[in-house]
Coordinates of C-alpha atoms in Angstrom, one line a residue:
X1 CA 74.3 11.7 -29.0
X2 CA 71.7 13.5 -27.3
X3 CA 69.6 10.5 -27.4
X4 CA 71.8 8.3 -26.6
X5 CA 72.8 11.0 -23.1
X6 CA 68.7 11.2 -22.7
X7 CA 69.2 7.1 -22.8
X8 CA 71.7 7.3 -19.7
X9 CA 69.8 9.6 -18.2
X10 CA 66.8 7.8 -18.1
X11 CA 68.8 4.8 -16.5
X12 CA 70.3 6.6 -14.4
X13 CA 66.7 7.8 -13.1
X14 CA 65.1 4.7 -13.4
X15 CA 68.0 2.8 -11.2
X16 CA 68.0 5.7 -8.5
X17 CA 63.9 4.4 -7.8
X18 CA 62.9 2.8 -4.4
X19 CA 62.4 -0.5 -6.5
X20 CA 64.7 -1.0 -8.4
X21 CA 67.9 1.2 -5.6
X22 CA 66.1 -1.7 -2.7
X23 CA 67.1 -4.6 -4.8
X24 CA 69.7 -3.8 -5.9
X25 CA 71.7 -2.6 -2.2
X26 CA 69.8 -6.6 -1.6
X27 CA 71.8 -8.5 -4.9
X28 CA 75.1 -6.3 -3.3
X29 CA 74.7 -7.0 -0.3
X30 CA 73.9 -11.0 -0.8
X31 CA 76.9 -10.0 -2.8
X32 CA 75.2 -12.0 -6.2
X33 CA 75.5 -9.5 -9.2
X34 CA 72.4 -7.6 -11.3
X35 CA 72.1 -5.8 -14.0
X36 CA 68.5 -4.1 -16.0
X37 CA 68.3 -6.2 -19.5
X38 CA 67.3 -6.3 -23.1
X39 CA 64.7 -4.5 -23.5
X40 CA 63.9 -2.4 -20.6
X41 CA 67.6 -1.1 -21.7
X42 CA 67.2 -1.0 -25.8
X43 CA 63.9 0.8 -25.3
X44 CA 65.4 3.4 -23.2
X45 CA 67.0 4.7 -26.1
X46 CA 65.4 4.7 -28.5
X47 CA 63.0 7.2 -26.0
X48 CA 59.9 4.9 -25.0
X49 CA 58.3 4.5 -21.4
X50 CA 60.0 2.4 -19.0
X51 CA 57.5 -0.2 -18.4
X52 CA 58.5 -4.2 -18.4
X53 CA 61.5 -4.4 -15.9
X54 CA 63.8 -8.0 -16.8
X55 CA 66.9 -8.5 -14.6
X56 CA 69.9 -10.9 -14.9
X57 CA 71.5 -12.6 -12.6
X58 CA 74.3 -15.1 -11.4
X59 CA 72.0 -16.1 -9.0
X60 CA 70.2 -19.3 -9.3
X61 CA 66.3 -19.1 -8.0
X62 CA 66.2 -20.9 -5.2
X63 CA 69.2 -18.1 -4.2
X64 CA 67.7 -14.9 -6.3
X65 CA 64.2 -15.6 -4.0
X66 CA 66.0 -16.1 -0.5
X67 CA 67.3 -12.1 -1.6
X68 CA 64.0 -11.2 -3.5
X69 CA 61.4 -12.5 -0.6
X70 CA 62.2 -9.6 2.8
X71 CA 62.1 -7.0 0.7
X72 CA 58.3 -7.7 -1.4
X73 CA 54.8 -6.9 -1.6
X74 CA 54.5 -10.7 -3.5
X75 CA 56.8 -13.0 -5.2
X76 CA 55.8 -16.0 -7.4
X77 CA 57.8 -18.3 -8.8
X78 CA 56.0 -20.0 -11.9
X79 CA 58.9 -19.3 -14.5
X80 CA 61.5 -20.8 -11.8
X81 CA 62.2 -24.0 -14.2
X82 CA 63.3 -20.8 -16.7
X83 CA 65.1 -19.2 -14.3
X84 CA 63.1 -17.0 -13.4
X85 CA 61.7 -14.9 -10.4
X86 CA 58.6 -12.4 -10.2
X87 CA 57.8 -9.7 -7.9
X88 CA 56.3 -7.1 -6.6
X89 CA 58.5 -4.4 -4.9
X90 CA 56.8 -0.9 -3.9
X91 CA 54.0 -1.2 -6.8
X92 CA 56.6 -1.7 -9.5
X93 CA 57.0 -5.6 -10.9
X94 CA 60.5 -7.1 -11.7
X95 CA 61.2 -10.1 -13.2
X96 CA 65.0 -11.3 -11.8
X97 CA 66.4 -14.6 -14.2
X98 CA 69.8 -17.0 -14.1
X99 CA 72.1 -15.8 -16.6
X100 CA 71.1 -18.5 -19.7
X101 CA 72.4 -20.0 -22.0
X102 CA 69.6 -21.7 -23.9
X103 CA 69.7 -23.6 -26.8
X104 CA 67.1 -26.9 -28.9
X105 CA 69.0 -29.9 -28.4
X106 CA 67.8 -31.0 -33.0
X107 CA 64.5 -33.7 -30.5
X108 CA 62.1 -31.5 -28.1
X109 CA 60.0 -29.1 -29.5
X110 CA 60.9 -26.5 -25.9
X111 CA 64.2 -25.2 -26.6
X112 CA 66.4 -27.0 -23.1
X113 CA 67.2 -24.1 -20.2
X114 CA 71.1 -24.4 -19.5
X115 CA 72.3 -21.4 -16.7
X116 CA 75.3 -19.1 -17.9
X117 CA 77.7 -18.1 -15.4
X118 CA 78.9 -14.9 -16.3
X119 CA 76.3 -11.4 -18.0
X120 CA 78.9 -11.4 -20.7
X121 CA 77.5 -15.0 -22.2
X122 CA 74.1 -14.7 -21.4
X123 CA 74.3 -11.4 -23.9
X124 CA 75.6 -12.7 -26.5
X125 CA 73.1 -15.8 -26.7
X126 CA 70.1 -13.0 -26.8
X127 CA 68.3 -12.8 -30.4
X128 CA 69.3 -9.4 -31.2
X129 CA 72.2 -7.4 -30.8
X130 CA 69.4 -4.3 -29.7
X131 CA 68.5 -6.8 -26.9
X132 CA 72.2 -8.0 -26.0
X133 CA 72.0 -4.9 -23.4
X134 CA 72.5 -4.3 -20.3
X135 CA 73.1 -1.8 -17.5
X136 CA 75.1 -2.8 -13.9
X137 CA 73.7 -2.5 -11.0
X138 CA 74.3 -0.3 -8.9
X139 CA 77.3 0.6 -10.6
X140 CA 75.7 2.4 -13.7
X141 CA 77.6 0.4 -16.2
X142 CA 76.6 0.0 -19.4
X143 CA 76.9 -4.0 -21.4
X144 CA 77.1 -4.1 -24.2
X145 CA 79.5 -6.7 -25.9
X146 CA 78.0 -6.9 -29.3
X147 CA 77.3 -3.1 -30.7
X148 CA 73.7 -3.3 -30.1
X149 CA 73.9 1.0 -29.8
X150 CA 75.7 0.9 -33.2
X151 CA 73.1 -0.8 -34.4
X152 CA 70.0 0.9 -32.8
X153 CA 71.4 4.0 -33.8
X154 CA 71.0 2.5 -37.3
X155 CA 67.6 0.9 -37.0
X156 CA 69.4 -2.3 -37.8
X157 CA 68.8 -5.8 -36.0
X158 CA 71.1 -8.3 -35.8
X159 CA 72.1 -11.1 -34.2
X160 CA 75.2 -11.0 -31.5
X161 CA 76.6 -14.2 -33.2
X162 CA 76.2 -15.6 -36.4
X163 CA 72.9 -15.9 -37.7
X164 CA 72.8 -19.5 -38.6
X165 CA 74.6 -20.1 -34.9
X166 CA 71.3 -17.7 -33.3
X167 CA 68.2 -19.8 -35.2
X168 CA 69.9 -23.0 -35.1
X169 CA 69.8 -21.8 -30.5
X170 CA 66.1 -21.1 -30.8
X171 CA 64.9 -20.9 -34.5
X172 CA 61.6 -18.8 -33.0
X173 CA 64.3 -16.2 -33.4
X174 CA 63.5 -15.6 -37.2
X175 CA 59.6 -14.9 -36.0
X176 CA 60.7 -12.7 -33.4
X177 CA 63.1 -10.7 -36.1
X178 CA 59.2 -10.6 -38.1
X179 CA 58.3 -9.6 -34.8
X180 CA 60.6 -6.7 -34.1
X181 CA 61.3 -5.5 -38.0
X182 CA 57.0 -3.8 -37.4
X183 CA 57.2 -2.8 -34.0
X184 CA 60.8 -1.3 -33.9
X185 CA 61.0 -0.1 -37.9
X186 CA 63.7 -1.7 -37.6
X187 CA 65.3 -3.2 -41.4
X188 CA 67.2 -6.9 -40.7
X189 CA 70.4 -7.2 -42.1
X190 CA 70.9 -9.1 -45.5
X191 CA 72.7 -11.7 -43.3
X192 CA 69.8 -12.0 -41.1
X193 CA 67.4 -12.2 -44.2
X194 CA 70.0 -15.6 -45.8
X195 CA 69.9 -17.4 -43.0
X196 CA 65.6 -16.9 -42.2
X197 CA 64.9 -17.9 -45.7
X198 CA 68.3 -21.0 -45.3
X199 CA 67.1 -22.1 -42.1
X200 CA 62.6 -21.9 -42.6
X201 CA 62.2 -25.7 -42.2
X202 CA 63.8 -26.0 -38.6
X203 CA 60.7 -23.3 -37.6
X204 CA 58.8 -26.8 -37.8
X205 CA 60.5 -28.3 -34.6
X206 CA 59.0 -25.8 -32.4
X207 CA 55.8 -25.9 -30.7
X208 CA 52.7 -24.8 -32.5
X209 CA 51.2 -22.7 -28.9
X210 CA 55.0 -20.8 -28.7
X211 CA 54.9 -19.7 -33.0
X212 CA 51.0 -18.8 -32.0
X213 CA 52.2 -16.7 -29.5
X214 CA 54.4 -14.7 -32.1
X215 CA 52.9 -14.2 -34.7
X216 CA 50.3 -12.7 -32.2
X217 CA 52.5 -10.4 -30.8
X218 CA 53.7 -9.5 -34.7
X219 CA 49.8 -9.4 -35.4
X220 CA 49.8 -6.6 -32.2
X221 CA 51.9 -3.8 -33.5
X222 CA 51.4 -1.0 -34.6
X223 CA 52.0 -1.7 -38.1
X224 CA 52.2 -6.0 -38.2
X225 CA 52.7 -5.5 -42.1
X226 CA 56.3 -4.9 -42.4
X227 CA 57.0 -8.4 -41.1
X228 CA 54.5 -10.2 -42.4
X229 CA 56.3 -9.7 -45.9
X230 CA 59.5 -10.6 -43.9
X231 CA 57.8 -14.1 -43.0
X232 CA 55.5 -14.0 -46.2
X233 CA 59.9 -13.7 -48.6
X234 CA 61.1 -15.5 -46.5
X235 CA 59.6 -18.3 -47.2
X236 CA 58.6 -18.8 -43.2
X237 CA 54.4 -17.9 -43.8
X238 CA 54.3 -21.1 -46.0
X239 CA 55.6 -23.4 -43.0
X240 CA 53.6 -21.4 -40.3
X241 CA 50.1 -19.1 -42.4
X242 CA 50.2 -20.7 -45.8
X243 CA 47.1 -18.9 -46.4
X244 CA 49.3 -15.9 -46.4
X245 CA 51.1 -16.5 -49.4
X246 CA 48.6 -18.6 -51.1
X247 CA 46.9 -15.3 -51.3
X248 CA 49.7 -14.0 -53.8
X249 CA 47.6 -15.5 -56.8
X250 CA 49.0 -14.6 -60.7
X251 CA 47.6 -11.6 -61.3
X252 CA 46.5 -12.0 -65.7
X253 CA 47.9 -9.8 -67.8
X254 CA 44.4 -7.9 -68.8
X255 CA 44.5 -7.3 -64.9
X256 CA 41.0 -9.2 -64.0
X257 CA 41.7 -9.5 -60.8
X258 CA 43.2 -7.1 -58.1
X259 CA 46.3 -8.7 -56.5
X260 CA 44.7 -10.1 -52.9
X261 CA 47.9 -10.7 -51.3
X262 CA 47.7 -6.9 -51.7
X263 CA 44.8 -5.9 -51.0
X264 CA 44.3 -8.4 -48.1
X265 CA 47.9 -6.5 -45.4
X266 CA 46.2 -3.2 -47.3
X267 CA 42.3 -4.5 -46.0
X268 CA 44.4 -5.6 -42.6
X269 CA 46.4 -1.2 -42.7
X270 CA 43.0 -0.2 -42.6
X271 CA 41.1 -2.4 -40.2
X272 CA 44.1 -0.8 -37.4
X273 CA 43.2 2.3 -38.7
X274 CA 40.1 2.9 -38.4
X275 CA 40.2 0.3 -34.8
X276 CA 42.3 3.4 -33.8
X277 CA 40.0 6.1 -34.8
X278 CA 36.9 4.0 -33.9
X279 CA 38.4 2.4 -30.0
X280 CA 42.2 5.1 -29.4
X281 CA 42.0 3.3 -25.3
X282 CA 41.3 -0.4 -26.2
X283 CA 44.3 -2.1 -26.5
X284 CA 45.2 -4.0 -30.0
X285 CA 42.2 -6.4 -31.3
X286 CA 43.8 -9.9 -32.5
X287 CA 40.4 -11.4 -33.2
X288 CA 39.7 -8.2 -35.8
X289 CA 43.7 -8.4 -37.4
X290 CA 43.7 -12.0 -37.4
X291 CA 40.0 -10.9 -39.8
X292 CA 40.8 -8.7 -41.7
X293 CA 44.4 -10.7 -42.7
X294 CA 42.6 -14.0 -43.7
X295 CA 39.4 -12.6 -44.7
X296 CA 39.7 -13.6 -48.9
X297 CA 42.2 -17.5 -48.2
X298 CA 39.2 -18.9 -49.1
X299 CA 40.1 -17.3 -52.9
X300 CA 42.7 -19.7 -53.8
X301 CA 40.2 -22.7 -53.8
X302 CA 37.9 -21.2 -55.0
X303 CA 39.3 -18.7 -58.0
X304 CA 37.6 -20.0 -61.6
X305 CA 37.7 -18.3 -64.5
X306 CA 34.6 -18.0 -66.8
X307 CA 33.1 -17.4 -69.9
X308 CA 35.7 -14.0 -71.1
X309 CA 38.3 -14.5 -68.6
X310 CA 36.6 -12.4 -65.9
X311 CA 37.8 -14.4 -62.2
X312 CA 35.9 -15.2 -59.9
X313 CA 35.4 -16.9 -56.3
X314 CA 32.3 -18.0 -55.9
X315 CA 31.5 -18.8 -52.7
X316 CA 35.6 -18.0 -50.8
X317 CA 34.0 -16.6 -47.6
X318 CA 32.5 -19.8 -46.8
X319 CA 35.7 -21.5 -47.7
X320 CA 37.9 -19.2 -46.3
X321 CA 35.9 -19.6 -42.4
X322 CA 36.7 -22.6 -42.8
X323 CA 40.5 -22.7 -44.2
X324 CA 40.8 -20.2 -41.3
X325 CA 38.9 -21.8 -38.7
X326 CA 41.1 -24.7 -39.3
X327 CA 45.1 -23.4 -39.3
X328 CA 43.5 -21.9 -36.0
X329 CA 43.5 -24.7 -34.5
X330 CA 46.5 -26.5 -35.6
X331 CA 48.3 -23.4 -34.1
X332 CA 46.6 -23.8 -30.7
X333 CA 43.8 -20.6 -30.2
X334 CA 41.4 -20.9 -28.2
X335 CA 37.9 -21.8 -29.6
X336 CA 36.4 -17.8 -28.5
X337 CA 39.6 -17.3 -30.1
X338 CA 38.6 -19.3 -33.7
X339 CA 35.1 -19.5 -34.1
X340 CA 35.0 -15.3 -33.7
X341 CA 37.8 -15.4 -36.5
X342 CA 35.3 -17.5 -38.3
X343 CA 32.3 -16.2 -37.8
X344 CA 33.3 -12.4 -39.4
X345 CA 35.8 -14.2 -42.5
X346 CA 31.6 -15.3 -43.3
X347 CA 29.9 -12.5 -42.9
X348 CA 32.4 -10.0 -44.6
X349 CA 30.2 -10.4 -48.1
X350 CA 27.0 -10.1 -46.5
X351 CA 26.9 -5.6 -45.9
X352 CA 28.0 -5.7 -50.4
X353 CA 24.8 -6.8 -51.0
X354 CA 23.0 -4.2 -49.7
X355 CA 24.5 -1.4 -52.5
X356 CA 22.5 -3.6 -55.0
X357 CA 19.5 -2.7 -52.7
X358 CA 17.6 -0.9 -49.8
X359 CA 17.5 -4.0 -47.5
X360 CA 14.0 -3.9 -45.3
X361 CA 13.8 -3.8 -41.9
X362 CA 14.0 -7.3 -41.8
X363 CA 17.4 -8.1 -43.7
X364 CA 18.9 -5.3 -40.7
X365 CA 17.2 -7.2 -38.4
X366 CA 19.3 -10.0 -39.9
X367 CA 22.1 -8.4 -40.3
X368 CA 22.5 -7.3 -36.7
X369 CA 21.5 -10.8 -35.0
X370 CA 23.6 -12.6 -37.5
X371 CA 26.6 -10.7 -36.1
X372 CA 26.3 -10.6 -32.6
X373 CA 28.9 -9.3 -30.6
X374 CA 31.7 -8.8 -33.1
X375 CA 29.0 -6.1 -35.1
X376 CA 31.4 -3.0 -33.9
X377 CA 34.3 -5.7 -35.9
X378 CA 32.6 -6.8 -38.8
X379 CA 31.6 -2.4 -39.4
X380 CA 35.5 -2.8 -38.8
X381 CA 35.9 -5.0 -41.6
X382 CA 33.5 -4.3 -44.4
X383 CA 35.0 -1.0 -44.8
X384 CA 38.9 -1.4 -44.6
X385 CA 37.6 -4.5 -47.0
X386 CA 37.1 -1.5 -49.3
X387 CA 40.7 -0.6 -51.0
X388 CA 39.5 0.2 -54.5
X389 CA 41.1 3.3 -56.3
X390 CA 37.7 4.1 -57.7
X391 CA 36.9 7.1 -55.4
X392 CA 33.6 7.3 -56.5
X393 CA 33.1 3.2 -55.6
X394 CA 34.3 4.0 -52.9
X395 CA 32.9 7.2 -52.1
X396 CA 29.5 4.7 -52.8
X397 CA 30.5 1.9 -50.7
X398 CA 30.8 4.3 -48.1
X399 CA 27.9 6.5 -47.8
X400 CA 26.3 2.7 -48.0
X401 CA 28.1 1.8 -44.9
X402 CA 26.8 4.5 -43.2
X403 CA 24.0 4.5 -44.4
X404 CA 23.6 0.7 -42.8
X405 CA 25.3 1.4 -40.1
X406 CA 22.4 4.8 -39.3
X407 CA 19.2 2.5 -39.7
X408 CA 21.0 -0.4 -37.0
X409 CA 21.2 2.6 -34.7
X410 CA 17.9 3.6 -34.8
X411 CA 16.7 0.9 -35.4
X412 CA 17.9 -0.5 -31.8
X413 CA 17.2 2.9 -30.4
X414 CA 13.3 1.8 -31.6
X415 CA 13.4 -2.5 -30.2
X416 CA 16.4 -2.4 -28.7
X417 CA 17.9 -4.2 -31.5
X418 CA 21.2 -5.8 -30.8
X419 CA 19.3 -8.2 -27.9
X420 CA 16.7 -9.7 -30.7
X421 CA 14.6 -11.6 -28.9
X422 CA 10.5 -13.3 -29.5
X423 CA 8.2 -11.4 -27.8
X424 CA 7.9 -14.3 -25.6
X425 CA 9.9 -16.8 -23.3
X426 CA 10.2 -20.1 -23.1
X427 CA 8.1 -20.4 -20.1
X428 CA 5.4 -18.6 -22.0
X429 CA 5.0 -20.3 -24.7
X430 CA 4.8 -23.4 -22.2
X431 CA 2.1 -21.7 -20.7
X432 CA 0.1 -20.8 -23.5
X433 CA 1.0 -24.2 -25.7
X434 CA 0.6 -26.2 -22.8
X435 CA 4.0 -28.5 -23.8
X436 CA 6.2 -29.2 -21.4
X437 CA 10.6 -28.8 -22.3
X438 CA 11.5 -30.4 -24.9
X439 CA 11.7 -30.3 -29.2
X440 CA 8.4 -28.2 -29.8
X441 CA 9.4 -25.6 -27.5
X442 CA 12.5 -25.3 -29.5
X443 CA 10.4 -24.7 -33.0
X444 CA 8.0 -22.6 -31.4
X445 CA 11.1 -20.3 -30.3
X446 CA 11.7 -19.9 -33.2
X447 CA 8.7 -18.9 -35.0
X448 CA 8.6 -16.4 -32.7
X449 CA 12.2 -15.3 -34.1
X450 CA 10.9 -15.2 -37.3
X451 CA 8.4 -13.2 -36.9
X452 CA 10.6 -10.6 -34.5
X453 CA 12.8 -10.3 -37.3
X454 CA 10.7 -9.8 -40.2
X455 CA 8.9 -7.2 -38.3
X456 CA 9.9 -5.7 -35.1
X457 CA 8.1 -6.4 -32.4
X458 CA 5.2 -7.6 -32.2
X459 CA 3.7 -7.5 -28.1
X460 CA 2.8 -10.3 -25.8
X461 CA -0.7 -9.9 -26.7
X462 CA -0.4 -10.1 -30.9
X463 CA 3.0 -12.6 -30.0
X464 CA 0.4 -15.4 -28.7
X465 CA -2.6 -15.0 -30.5
X466 CA 0.1 -15.9 -34.0
X467 CA 1.7 -18.6 -31.6
X468 CA -1.8 -20.1 -31.1
X469 CA -2.0 -20.5 -34.6
X470 CA 1.0 -22.0 -36.3
X471 CA 0.0 -24.5 -33.5
X472 CA -3.1 -24.9 -34.8
X473 CA -2.7 -25.4 -38.2
X474 CA 0.5 -27.6 -37.9

């Protein structure tokens, strides 16, 4: 009850703020209803700071705009088709949406937007009971038609209507259940889990872009594992990210290889821990998290049982990079994200050669060059990929990577390793060899870059001498 009282006090304080008070007064003066709704109310009961302010109203988008425009610093209507008007009032960003009763018609890949006529009707058609609470303004009346407070206190995730109906209205809610499982630390009810399993194939009517966005939100939560396990357990992952459940390879009775699925989830956990440790103020790194989750995606396709029963996964790094890129293209990820994730997966085994024998400075330079701007992420992914329970082996790998990072830092200080370039640029190469722009200049550039990687900085005079000798030998 203390938390409930605290939530009411927080909501009351928010309602009394100049911005919300002005907004509520404007709607009341216009004879329209207004309520704070959804995540804002839920988060108040969870003791979470209220950042996003979402409101709902019986006014249609045109009426919302007419009410908001005179009191707003700025306003926009990019969500007008969905009934949403955005505005900034006294420095606070708010979104006001007309009561809605959206549902899929079974044919299109986007929900059909339909406006409703009551707050209660809007709430009971929302995704989960903990998101189906509202605070009427300016009256400060809490509206909770589905028992959201009880479910919230029990840390239970269920739907306002029967889950089959709710997920039928919008199948993406099944993925949202997984996301809230991780975001809020709640557990879905047996009925919700059962409906997710029974209706999993309905996710196919949802657009790839919406699936991608929900998967990305899940991966950005503080601990995505629980949500991912729910997706796998209900069969949804087999449809939206089949590479993940495919990692559940049968472990032979002699344990000649580890459980790849559990290993991958542990790598994701450890990568997130390292991400927070190294960059505590940064936003969650989606590229790193995707790479950690899918770094062994190539293992099912490359699994071989060698003489003696030893299981191998030769070239799973290269195969996995291609599989991850293909899946991400199908989910409509942008090219930069796809390229970065695939490159990290391709490089994630490179370090383990370092433990087999000391690398030359040239090998260290190539490691840095190949990682490019992904180097810090590669550091984290490689360290996270150590999940052995053998303490001595784990320590040996950690010490080896400490040594590699120290060498990279030392070489970087000595020769600006992060921006490795030949000692001569294109203009200098053309001047030295009397060439015009073309293929031969590129070949000369690559020759000098290999020298730079192998031997370090040569200086302009020595680089020119070597270049002339190379060109004459050709």
